[in-house]
Coordinates of C-alpha atoms and ligand atoms in Angstrom, one line a residue:
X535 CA -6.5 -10.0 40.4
X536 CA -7.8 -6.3 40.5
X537 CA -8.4 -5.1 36.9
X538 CA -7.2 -1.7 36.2
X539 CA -9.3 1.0 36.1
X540 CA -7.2 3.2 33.2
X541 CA -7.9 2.0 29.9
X542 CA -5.6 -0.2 28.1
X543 CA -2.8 0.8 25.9
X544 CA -2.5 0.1 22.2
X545 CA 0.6 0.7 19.9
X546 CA 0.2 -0.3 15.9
X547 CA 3.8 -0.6 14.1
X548 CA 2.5 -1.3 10.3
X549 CA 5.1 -2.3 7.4
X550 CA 4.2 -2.7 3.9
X551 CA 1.9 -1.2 1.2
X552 CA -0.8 1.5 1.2
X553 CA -3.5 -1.0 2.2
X554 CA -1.6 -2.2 5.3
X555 CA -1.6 1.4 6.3
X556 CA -4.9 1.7 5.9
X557 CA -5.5 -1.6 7.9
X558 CA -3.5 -0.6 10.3
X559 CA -5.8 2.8 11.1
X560 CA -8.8 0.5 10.6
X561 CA -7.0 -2.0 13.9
X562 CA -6.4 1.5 15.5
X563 CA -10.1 2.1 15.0
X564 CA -11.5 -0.9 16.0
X565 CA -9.2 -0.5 19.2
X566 CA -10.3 3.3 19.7
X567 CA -14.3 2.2 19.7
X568 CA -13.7 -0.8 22.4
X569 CA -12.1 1.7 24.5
X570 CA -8.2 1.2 23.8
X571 CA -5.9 4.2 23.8
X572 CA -3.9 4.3 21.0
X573 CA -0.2 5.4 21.9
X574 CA 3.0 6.3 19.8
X575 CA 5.5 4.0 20.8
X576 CA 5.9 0.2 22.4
X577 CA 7.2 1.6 25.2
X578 CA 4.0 2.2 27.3
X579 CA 2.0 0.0 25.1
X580 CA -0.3 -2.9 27.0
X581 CA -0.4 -4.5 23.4
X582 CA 1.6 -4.0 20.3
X583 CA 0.5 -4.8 17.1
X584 CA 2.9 -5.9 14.3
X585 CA 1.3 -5.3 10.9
X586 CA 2.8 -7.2 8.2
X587 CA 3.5 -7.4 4.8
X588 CA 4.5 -10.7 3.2
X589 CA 5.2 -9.3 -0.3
X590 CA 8.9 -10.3 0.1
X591 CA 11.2 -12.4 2.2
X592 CA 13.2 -9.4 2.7
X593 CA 9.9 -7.8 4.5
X594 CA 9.3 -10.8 6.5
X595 CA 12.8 -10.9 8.0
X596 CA 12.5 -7.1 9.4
X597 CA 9.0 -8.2 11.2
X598 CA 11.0 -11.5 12.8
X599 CA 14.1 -9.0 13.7
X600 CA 11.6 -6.6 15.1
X601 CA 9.8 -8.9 17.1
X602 CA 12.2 -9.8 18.2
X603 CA 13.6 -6.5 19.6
X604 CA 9.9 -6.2 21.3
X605 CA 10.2 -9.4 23.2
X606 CA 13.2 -7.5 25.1
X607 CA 10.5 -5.0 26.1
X608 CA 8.1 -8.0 27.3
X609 CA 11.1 -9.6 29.2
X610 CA 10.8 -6.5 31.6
X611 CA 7.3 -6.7 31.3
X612 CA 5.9 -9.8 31.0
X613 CA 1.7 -8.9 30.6
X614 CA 3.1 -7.0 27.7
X615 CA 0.8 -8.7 24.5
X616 CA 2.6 -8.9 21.4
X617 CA 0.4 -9.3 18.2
X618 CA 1.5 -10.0 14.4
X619 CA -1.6 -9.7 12.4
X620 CA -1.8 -8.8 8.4
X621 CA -0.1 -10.7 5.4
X622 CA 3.0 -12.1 7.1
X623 CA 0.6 -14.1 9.9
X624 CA -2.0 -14.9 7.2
X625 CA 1.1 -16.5 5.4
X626 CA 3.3 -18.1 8.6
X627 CA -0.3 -19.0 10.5
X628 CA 0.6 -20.7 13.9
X629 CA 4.2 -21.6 12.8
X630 CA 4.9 -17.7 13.5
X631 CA 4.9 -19.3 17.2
X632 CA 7.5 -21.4 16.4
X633 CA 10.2 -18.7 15.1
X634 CA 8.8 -16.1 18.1
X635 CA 7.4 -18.1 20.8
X636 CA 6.8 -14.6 22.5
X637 CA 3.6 -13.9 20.3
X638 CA 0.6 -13.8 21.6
X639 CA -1.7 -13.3 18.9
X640 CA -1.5 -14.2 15.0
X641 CA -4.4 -12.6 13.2
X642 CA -5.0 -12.4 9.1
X643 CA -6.5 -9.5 7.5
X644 CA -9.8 -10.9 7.7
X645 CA -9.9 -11.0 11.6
X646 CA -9.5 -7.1 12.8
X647 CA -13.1 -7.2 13.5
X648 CA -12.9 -9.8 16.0
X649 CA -9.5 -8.0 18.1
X650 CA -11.4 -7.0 20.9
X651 CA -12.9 -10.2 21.5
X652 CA -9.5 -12.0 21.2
X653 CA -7.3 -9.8 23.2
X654 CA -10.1 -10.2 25.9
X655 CA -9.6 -13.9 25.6
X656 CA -6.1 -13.6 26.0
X657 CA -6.6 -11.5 29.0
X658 CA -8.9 -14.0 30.7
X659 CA -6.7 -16.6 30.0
X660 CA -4.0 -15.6 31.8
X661 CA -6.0 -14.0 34.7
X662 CA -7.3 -17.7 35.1
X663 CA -3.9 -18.8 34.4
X664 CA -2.2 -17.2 37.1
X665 CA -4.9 -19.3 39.6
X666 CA -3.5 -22.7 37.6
X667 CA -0.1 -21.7 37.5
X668 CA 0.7 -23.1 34.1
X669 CA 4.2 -21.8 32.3
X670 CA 3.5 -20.2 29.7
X671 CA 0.2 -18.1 28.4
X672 CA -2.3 -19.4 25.2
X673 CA -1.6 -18.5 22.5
X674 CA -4.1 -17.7 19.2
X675 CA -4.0 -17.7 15.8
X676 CA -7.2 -16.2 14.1
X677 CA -6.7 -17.0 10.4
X678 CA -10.0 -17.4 8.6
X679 CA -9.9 -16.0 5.2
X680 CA -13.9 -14.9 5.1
X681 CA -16.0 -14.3 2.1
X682 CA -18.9 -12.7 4.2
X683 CA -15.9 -10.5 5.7
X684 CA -16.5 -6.9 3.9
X685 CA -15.4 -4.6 6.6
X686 CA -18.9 -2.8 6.3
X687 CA -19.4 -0.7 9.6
X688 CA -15.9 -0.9 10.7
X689 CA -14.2 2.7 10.8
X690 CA -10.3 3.5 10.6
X691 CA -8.7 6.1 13.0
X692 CA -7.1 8.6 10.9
X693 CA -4.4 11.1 11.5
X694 CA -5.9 14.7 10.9
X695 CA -4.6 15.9 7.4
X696 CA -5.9 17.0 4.0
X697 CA -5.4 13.5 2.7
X698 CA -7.1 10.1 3.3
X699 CA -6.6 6.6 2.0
X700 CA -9.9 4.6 0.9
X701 CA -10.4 0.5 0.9
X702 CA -12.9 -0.2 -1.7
X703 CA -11.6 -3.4 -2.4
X704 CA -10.1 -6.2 -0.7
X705 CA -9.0 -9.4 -2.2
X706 CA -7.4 -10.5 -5.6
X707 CA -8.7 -12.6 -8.4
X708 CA -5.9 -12.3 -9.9
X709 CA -3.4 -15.1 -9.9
X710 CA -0.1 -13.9 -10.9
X711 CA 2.5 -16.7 -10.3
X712 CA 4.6 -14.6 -8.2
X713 CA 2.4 -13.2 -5.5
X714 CA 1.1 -14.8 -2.4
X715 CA -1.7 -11.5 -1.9
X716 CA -4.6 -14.1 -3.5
X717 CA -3.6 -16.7 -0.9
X718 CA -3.4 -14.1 2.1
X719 CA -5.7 -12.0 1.5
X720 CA -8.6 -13.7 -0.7
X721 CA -10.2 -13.3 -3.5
X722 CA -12.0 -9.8 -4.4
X723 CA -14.3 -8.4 -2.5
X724 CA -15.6 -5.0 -3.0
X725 CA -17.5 -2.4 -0.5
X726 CA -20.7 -1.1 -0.9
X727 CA -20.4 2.1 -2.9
X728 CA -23.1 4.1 -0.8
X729 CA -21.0 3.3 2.4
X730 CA -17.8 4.5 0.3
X731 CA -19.8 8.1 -0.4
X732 CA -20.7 8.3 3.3
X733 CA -17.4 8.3 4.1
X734 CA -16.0 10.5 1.9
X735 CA -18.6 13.4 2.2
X736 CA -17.6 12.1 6.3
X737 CA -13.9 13.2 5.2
X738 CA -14.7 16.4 3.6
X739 CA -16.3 18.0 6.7
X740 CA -13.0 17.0 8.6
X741 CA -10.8 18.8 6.3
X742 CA -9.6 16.2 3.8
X743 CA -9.6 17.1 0.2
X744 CA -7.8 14.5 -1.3
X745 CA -8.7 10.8 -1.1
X746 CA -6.8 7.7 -2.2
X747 CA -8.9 4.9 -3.4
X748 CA -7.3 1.5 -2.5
X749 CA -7.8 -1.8 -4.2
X750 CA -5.1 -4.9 -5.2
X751 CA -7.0 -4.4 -8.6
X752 CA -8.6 -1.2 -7.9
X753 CA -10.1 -0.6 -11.4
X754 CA -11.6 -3.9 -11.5
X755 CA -13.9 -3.0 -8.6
X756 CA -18.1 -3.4 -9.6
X757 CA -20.7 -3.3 -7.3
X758 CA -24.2 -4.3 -8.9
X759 CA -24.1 -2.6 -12.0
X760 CA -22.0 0.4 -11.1
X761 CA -18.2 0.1 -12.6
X762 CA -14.9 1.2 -11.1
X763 CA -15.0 4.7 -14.1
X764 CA -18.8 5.3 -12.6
X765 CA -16.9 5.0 -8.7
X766 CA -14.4 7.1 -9.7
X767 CA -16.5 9.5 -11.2
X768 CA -19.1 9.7 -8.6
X769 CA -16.4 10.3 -6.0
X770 CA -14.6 12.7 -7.9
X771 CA -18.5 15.3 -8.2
X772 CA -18.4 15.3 -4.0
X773 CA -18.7 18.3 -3.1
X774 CA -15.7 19.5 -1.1
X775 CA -12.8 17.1 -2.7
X776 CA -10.2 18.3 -5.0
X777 CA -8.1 15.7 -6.0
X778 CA -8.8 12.2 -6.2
X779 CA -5.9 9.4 -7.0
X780 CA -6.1 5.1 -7.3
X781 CA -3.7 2.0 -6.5
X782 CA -3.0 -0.1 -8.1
X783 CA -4.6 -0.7 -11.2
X784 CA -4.7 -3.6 -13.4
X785 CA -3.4 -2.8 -16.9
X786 CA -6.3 -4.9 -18.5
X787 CA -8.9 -2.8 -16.7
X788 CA -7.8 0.4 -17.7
X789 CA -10.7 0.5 -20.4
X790 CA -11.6 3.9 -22.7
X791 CA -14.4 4.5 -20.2
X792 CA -11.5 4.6 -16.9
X793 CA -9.0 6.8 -19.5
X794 CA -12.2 9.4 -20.2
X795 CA -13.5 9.9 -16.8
X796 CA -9.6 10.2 -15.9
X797 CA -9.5 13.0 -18.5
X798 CA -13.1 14.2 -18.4
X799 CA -13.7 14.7 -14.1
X800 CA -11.5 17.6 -13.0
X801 CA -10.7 16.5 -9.5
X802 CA -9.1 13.0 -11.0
X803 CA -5.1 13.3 -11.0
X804 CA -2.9 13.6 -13.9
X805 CA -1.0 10.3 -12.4
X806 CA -1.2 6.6 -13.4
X807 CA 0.0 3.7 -11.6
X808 CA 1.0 0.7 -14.7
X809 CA 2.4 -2.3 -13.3
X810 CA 4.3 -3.4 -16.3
X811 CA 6.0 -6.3 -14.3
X812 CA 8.2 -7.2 -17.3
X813 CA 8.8 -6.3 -20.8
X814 CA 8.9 -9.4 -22.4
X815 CA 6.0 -11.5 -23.5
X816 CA 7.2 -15.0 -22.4
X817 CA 8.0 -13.6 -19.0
X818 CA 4.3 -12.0 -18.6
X819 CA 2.9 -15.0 -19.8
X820 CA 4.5 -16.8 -17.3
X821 CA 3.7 -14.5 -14.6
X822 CA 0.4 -14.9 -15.9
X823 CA -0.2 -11.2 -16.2
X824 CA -2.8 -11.8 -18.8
X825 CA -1.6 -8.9 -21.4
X826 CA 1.2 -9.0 -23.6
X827 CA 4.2 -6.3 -24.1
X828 CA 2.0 -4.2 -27.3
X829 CA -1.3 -4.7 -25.2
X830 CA 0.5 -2.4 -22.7
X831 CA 2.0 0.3 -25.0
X832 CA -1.6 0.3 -27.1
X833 CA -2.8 1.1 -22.8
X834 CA -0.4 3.7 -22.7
X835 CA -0.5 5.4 -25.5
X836 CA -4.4 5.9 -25.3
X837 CA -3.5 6.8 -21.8
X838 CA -1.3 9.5 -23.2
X839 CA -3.8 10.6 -26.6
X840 CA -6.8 11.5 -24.1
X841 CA -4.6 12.9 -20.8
X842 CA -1.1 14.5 -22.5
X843 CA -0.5 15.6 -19.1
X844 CA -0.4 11.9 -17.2
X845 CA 2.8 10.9 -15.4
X846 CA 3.2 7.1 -15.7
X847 CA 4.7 5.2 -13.0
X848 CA 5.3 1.1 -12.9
X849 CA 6.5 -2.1 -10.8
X850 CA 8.9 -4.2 -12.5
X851 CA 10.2 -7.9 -10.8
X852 CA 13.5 -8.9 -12.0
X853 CA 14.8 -12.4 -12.1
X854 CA 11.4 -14.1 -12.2
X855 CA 12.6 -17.7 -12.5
X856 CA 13.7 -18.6 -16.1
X857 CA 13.9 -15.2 -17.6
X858 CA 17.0 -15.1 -19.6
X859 CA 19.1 -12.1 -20.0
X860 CA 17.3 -11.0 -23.2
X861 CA 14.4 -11.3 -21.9
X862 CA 15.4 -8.9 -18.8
X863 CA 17.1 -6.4 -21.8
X864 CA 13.4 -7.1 -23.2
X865 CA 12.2 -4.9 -19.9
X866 CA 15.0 -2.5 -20.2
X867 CA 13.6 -1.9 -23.9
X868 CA 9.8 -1.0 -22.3
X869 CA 11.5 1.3 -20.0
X870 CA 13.3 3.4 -22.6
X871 CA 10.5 3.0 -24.9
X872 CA 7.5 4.3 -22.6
X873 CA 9.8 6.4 -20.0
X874 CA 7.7 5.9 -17.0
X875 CA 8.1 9.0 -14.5
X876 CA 8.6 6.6 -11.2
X877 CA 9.1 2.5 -11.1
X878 CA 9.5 0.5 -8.6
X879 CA 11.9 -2.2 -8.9
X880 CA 11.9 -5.5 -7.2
X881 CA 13.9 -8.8 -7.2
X882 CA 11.8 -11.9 -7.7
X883 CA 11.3 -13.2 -4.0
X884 CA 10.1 -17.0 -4.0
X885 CA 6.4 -17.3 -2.3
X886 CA 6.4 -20.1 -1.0
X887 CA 2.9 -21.3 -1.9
X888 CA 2.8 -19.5 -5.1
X889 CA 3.4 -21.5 -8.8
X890 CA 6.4 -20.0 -9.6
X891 CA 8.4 -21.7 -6.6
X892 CA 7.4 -25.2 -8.6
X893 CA 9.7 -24.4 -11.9
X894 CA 12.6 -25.8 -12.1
X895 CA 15.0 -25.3 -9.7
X896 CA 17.3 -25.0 -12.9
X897 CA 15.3 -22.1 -13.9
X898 CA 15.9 -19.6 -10.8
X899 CA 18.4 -17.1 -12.0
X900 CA 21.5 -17.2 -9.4
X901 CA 21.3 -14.3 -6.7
X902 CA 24.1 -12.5 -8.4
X903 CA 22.5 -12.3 -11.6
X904 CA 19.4 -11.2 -10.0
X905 CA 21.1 -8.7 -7.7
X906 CA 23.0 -7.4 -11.5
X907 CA 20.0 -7.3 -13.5
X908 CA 17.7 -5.3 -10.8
X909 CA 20.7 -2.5 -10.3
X910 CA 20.9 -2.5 -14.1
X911 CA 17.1 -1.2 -14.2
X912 CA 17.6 0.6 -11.2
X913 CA 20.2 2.5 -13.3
X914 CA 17.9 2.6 -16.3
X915 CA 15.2 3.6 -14.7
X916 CA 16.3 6.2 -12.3
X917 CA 18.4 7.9 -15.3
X918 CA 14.9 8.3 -17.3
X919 CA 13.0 9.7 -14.1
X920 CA 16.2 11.9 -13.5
X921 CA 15.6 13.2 -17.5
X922 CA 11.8 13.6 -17.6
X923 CA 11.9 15.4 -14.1
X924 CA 14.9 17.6 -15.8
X925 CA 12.0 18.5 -18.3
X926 CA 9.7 19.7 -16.1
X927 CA 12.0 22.0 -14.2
X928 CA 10.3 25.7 -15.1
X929 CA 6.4 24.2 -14.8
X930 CA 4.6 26.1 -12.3
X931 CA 2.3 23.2 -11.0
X932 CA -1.0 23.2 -8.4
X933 CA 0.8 21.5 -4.7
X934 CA -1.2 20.1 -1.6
X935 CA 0.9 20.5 1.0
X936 CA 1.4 18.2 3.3
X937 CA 3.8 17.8 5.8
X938 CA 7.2 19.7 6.9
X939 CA 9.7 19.2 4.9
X940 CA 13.2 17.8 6.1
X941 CA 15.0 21.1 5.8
X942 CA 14.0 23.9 8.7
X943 CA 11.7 26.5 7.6
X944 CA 10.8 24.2 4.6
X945 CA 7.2 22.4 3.8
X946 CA 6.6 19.4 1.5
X947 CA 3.7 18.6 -1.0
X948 CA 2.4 16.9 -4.4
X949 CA 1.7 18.3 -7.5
X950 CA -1.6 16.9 -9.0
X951 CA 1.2 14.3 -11.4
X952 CA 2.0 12.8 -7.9
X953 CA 6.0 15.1 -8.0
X954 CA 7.0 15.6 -4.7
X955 CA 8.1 19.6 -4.0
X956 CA 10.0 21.2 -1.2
X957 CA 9.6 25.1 -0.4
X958 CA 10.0 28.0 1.7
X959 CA 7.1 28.3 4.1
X960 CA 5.0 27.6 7.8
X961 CA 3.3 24.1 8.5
X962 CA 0.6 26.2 9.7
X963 CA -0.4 26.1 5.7
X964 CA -0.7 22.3 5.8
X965 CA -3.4 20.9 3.8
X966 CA -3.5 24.2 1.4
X967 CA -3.1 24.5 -2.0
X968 CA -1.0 26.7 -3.8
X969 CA 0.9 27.5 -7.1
X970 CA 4.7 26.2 -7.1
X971 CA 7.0 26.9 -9.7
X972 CA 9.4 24.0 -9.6
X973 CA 13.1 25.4 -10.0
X974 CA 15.4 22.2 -9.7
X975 CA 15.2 18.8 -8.8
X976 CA 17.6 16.0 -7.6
X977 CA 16.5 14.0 -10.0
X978 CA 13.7 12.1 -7.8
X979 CA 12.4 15.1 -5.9
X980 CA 12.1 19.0 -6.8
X981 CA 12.9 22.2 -5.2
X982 CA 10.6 25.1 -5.9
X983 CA 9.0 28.9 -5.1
X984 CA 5.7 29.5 -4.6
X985 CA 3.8 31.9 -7.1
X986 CA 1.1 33.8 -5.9
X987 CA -0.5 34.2 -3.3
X988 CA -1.3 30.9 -1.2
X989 CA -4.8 29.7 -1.1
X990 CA -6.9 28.5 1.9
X991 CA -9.2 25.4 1.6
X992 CA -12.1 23.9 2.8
X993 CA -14.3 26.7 3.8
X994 CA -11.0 28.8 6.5
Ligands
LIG28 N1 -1.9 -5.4 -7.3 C1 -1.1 -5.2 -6.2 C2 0.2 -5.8 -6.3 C3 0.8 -5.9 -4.9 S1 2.4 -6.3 -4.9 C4 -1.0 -3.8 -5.8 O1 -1.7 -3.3 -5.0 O2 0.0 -3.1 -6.2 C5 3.2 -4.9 -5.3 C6 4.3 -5.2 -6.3 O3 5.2 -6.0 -5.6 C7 3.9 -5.9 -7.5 O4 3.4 -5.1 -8.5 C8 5.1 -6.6 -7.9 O5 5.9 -5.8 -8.7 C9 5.9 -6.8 -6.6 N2 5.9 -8.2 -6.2 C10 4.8 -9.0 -5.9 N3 5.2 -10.2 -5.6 C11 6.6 -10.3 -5.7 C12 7.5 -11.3 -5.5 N4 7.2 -12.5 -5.2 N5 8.8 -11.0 -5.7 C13 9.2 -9.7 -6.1 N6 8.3 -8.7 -6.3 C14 7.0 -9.0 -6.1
LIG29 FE1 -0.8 -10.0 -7.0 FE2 -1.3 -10.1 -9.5 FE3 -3.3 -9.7 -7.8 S1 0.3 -9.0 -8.6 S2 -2.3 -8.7 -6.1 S3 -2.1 -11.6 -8.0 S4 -3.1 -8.8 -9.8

């Protein structure tokens, strides 16, 4: 067979959190530098890349349905390669073949530096294939979970736009009874500051003034003797960025020192991330979240003495086996007590793998109840948000903006508090700054009018 001389086509679909984003531009540069192009749609695509979250069953079962769906495109096209890689293949492994015998590839997180080499191993395969005539192609599963991995040297593909997402830590230590990330994605391992630096001063001269520093535990990140509060701090004096924000952060590590370079370095956000989980001690203890319900409130209100100004958002599970319906009012108590600005609500989804799916089974609260207690809080939750956004209509606040907004004629940003504002203007101002006064809101979101004269960044 002939190999073709245009170079070969790359789509990556990614589901899931902030870091699978940022994985999934770290595939798409890994594929850029061994001379993929990477395209917007399966369509044209040589190989299409599922990136996966296995956070919940509910986000499994969209990557099998849309799998699926892509094996209709590989019926017409049979070379087509179709790869799941990220916390869903890390999880399944090689049983992924068994529920989508279509894959082709199954890589963890702790492969992407090896894609090249195995979508060239696929390819040789089935060019020798074809001579042997076999039935169906290999198929491989790359799912080492490596120590030594730590991504050094190994550069994303980003969109162009003022703001960027930063890895600086991979992993978990953790071992919170719900969640499978320690057993997909590792324990912690954290990247070489001076290589985090180089690329953020590398971001400032292509126009990015905000960054995003990523990490399971974020704030638990050390590297020799240099802390997360001395990372954060060092990263917020570059020269050329404005606005620097974390996810997520561990309650337990957000220490004085964190709180006063929060309050202390200008270009750090006015926006906290607290993953309460629950509101009641048994529950956390259970979860093995390692604090307990006044631990939290002494966080925030330290939190809240040094930066007045912080909005306060949270993830809360529901249902976690054996958590009886005081205990879930327990959680609807923390929410009215410390009125967070955003959560995040979830059901508790069973892991398999993880020690909460060996309670019990008397203990696991019946779907109904579950699906009762998480609209409750959603209710809860959404009224306080709806009520402390209420309060804030009137504040004329700094925005990024950064994208179009959904109306015509409209554009979209973030206040420094992480508030999302729509407002009367041209995308040619994206990645500018400006003053907005914000003049309603729905509740979740705000509408408002700029004040002022916009401002130009980075050196236009
Ligand atoms: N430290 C991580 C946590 C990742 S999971 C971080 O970067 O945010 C994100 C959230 O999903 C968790 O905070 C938790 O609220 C929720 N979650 C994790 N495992 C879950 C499970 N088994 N069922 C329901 N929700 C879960
Ligand atoms: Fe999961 Fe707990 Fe780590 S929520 S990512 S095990 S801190």
């Amino acid at each position: 067979m002939t190999k073709s001389t245009r170079s070969k086509r790359a789509y990556v679909e990614t589901y899931g959190c902030q870091m699978n984003i940022s994985d999934g531009e770290l595939m798409e540069g890994i594929l850029t530098n061994s001379g993929f192009e990477i395209v917007e749609g399966p369509e044209n695509a040589d190989v299409v890349l599922v990136n996966t979250c296995a956070i919940r069953e509910h986000a499994e079962n969209r990557v099998l349905g849309r799998v699926a769906q892509l094996n209709g495109l590989k019926r017409e096209r049979p070379e087509l390669v179709i790869g799941v890689t990220g916390c869903m293949a890390q999880r399944m492994g090689e049983t992924l073949f068994e529920r989508a015998p279509y894959v082709d590839l199954v890589m963890g997180p702790d492969g992407y530096r090896g894609l090249p080499d195995a979508l060239e191993n696929l390819e040789e395969y089935r060019t020798n294939r074809e001579s042997r005539s076999s039935v169906r192609g290999p198929q491989l599963a790359i799912l080492d979970l490596s120590l030594g991995e730590n991504y050094q040297g190994l550069e994303q593909r980003r969109t162009e736009g003022p703001t960027a997402w930063i890895p600086i830590q991979r992993g978990c230590n953790h071992r919170c009874t719900f969640c499978i990330v320690p057993y997909v994605r590792g324990p912690e391992k954290n990247r070489d500051p001076l290589e985090i630096l180089n690329e953020v001063r590398d971001l400032v001269t292509r126009g990015v003034t905000e960054v995003t520093l990523l990490g399971q535990t974020v704030n638990s990140y050390t590297f020799a003797d240099l802390s997360f509060p001395n990372l954060l701090s060092e990263i917020a004096q570059v020269e050329g960025i404005r606005r620097v924000r974390f996810t997520s952060p561990h309650p337990n590590d957000v220490t004085p020192e964190l709180v006063e370079v929060m309050a202390t370095e200008p270009a750090v956000c006015e926006h906290l991330h607290l993953p309460a989980q629950s509101g009641n001690n048994r529950t956390l203890k259970r979860m093995l979240r390692r604090y307990t319900v006044e631990i939290l409130l002494e966080k925030v209100e330290m939190v809240r003495a040094e930066i007045p100004e912080i909005a306060l958002s949270t993830d809360i599970i529901v249902a976690f086996p054996g958590e009886t319906d005081d205990e879930f009012r327990d959680t609807l108590e923390l929410m009215k007590t410390v009125r967070f600005d955003e959560a995040f609500t979830y059901k508790y989804s069973a892991r398999e793998g993880t020690p909460a799916t060996r309670l019990p089974a008397d203990q696991f609260v019946p779907p109904r109840e579950a699906q009762a207690r998480l609209e409750e809080l959603i209710g809860v939750s959404r009224g306080i948000r709806a009520e402390v956004n209420a309060g804030e209509v009137g504040r004329t606040d700094e925005v990024l903006i950064e994208r179009v907004a959904r109306n015509p004629g409209q554009i979209l940003g973030r206040t420094r508090r992480n508030k999302v504002v729509a407002f009367n203007g041209d995308s040619v101002r994206i990645g500018c700054y400006t003053q907005v006064m914000l003049e309603t809101t729905t509740g979740a979101t705000f509408a408002g009018r700029e004040i002022g004269q916009p401002e130009l960044v980075g050196g236009t």
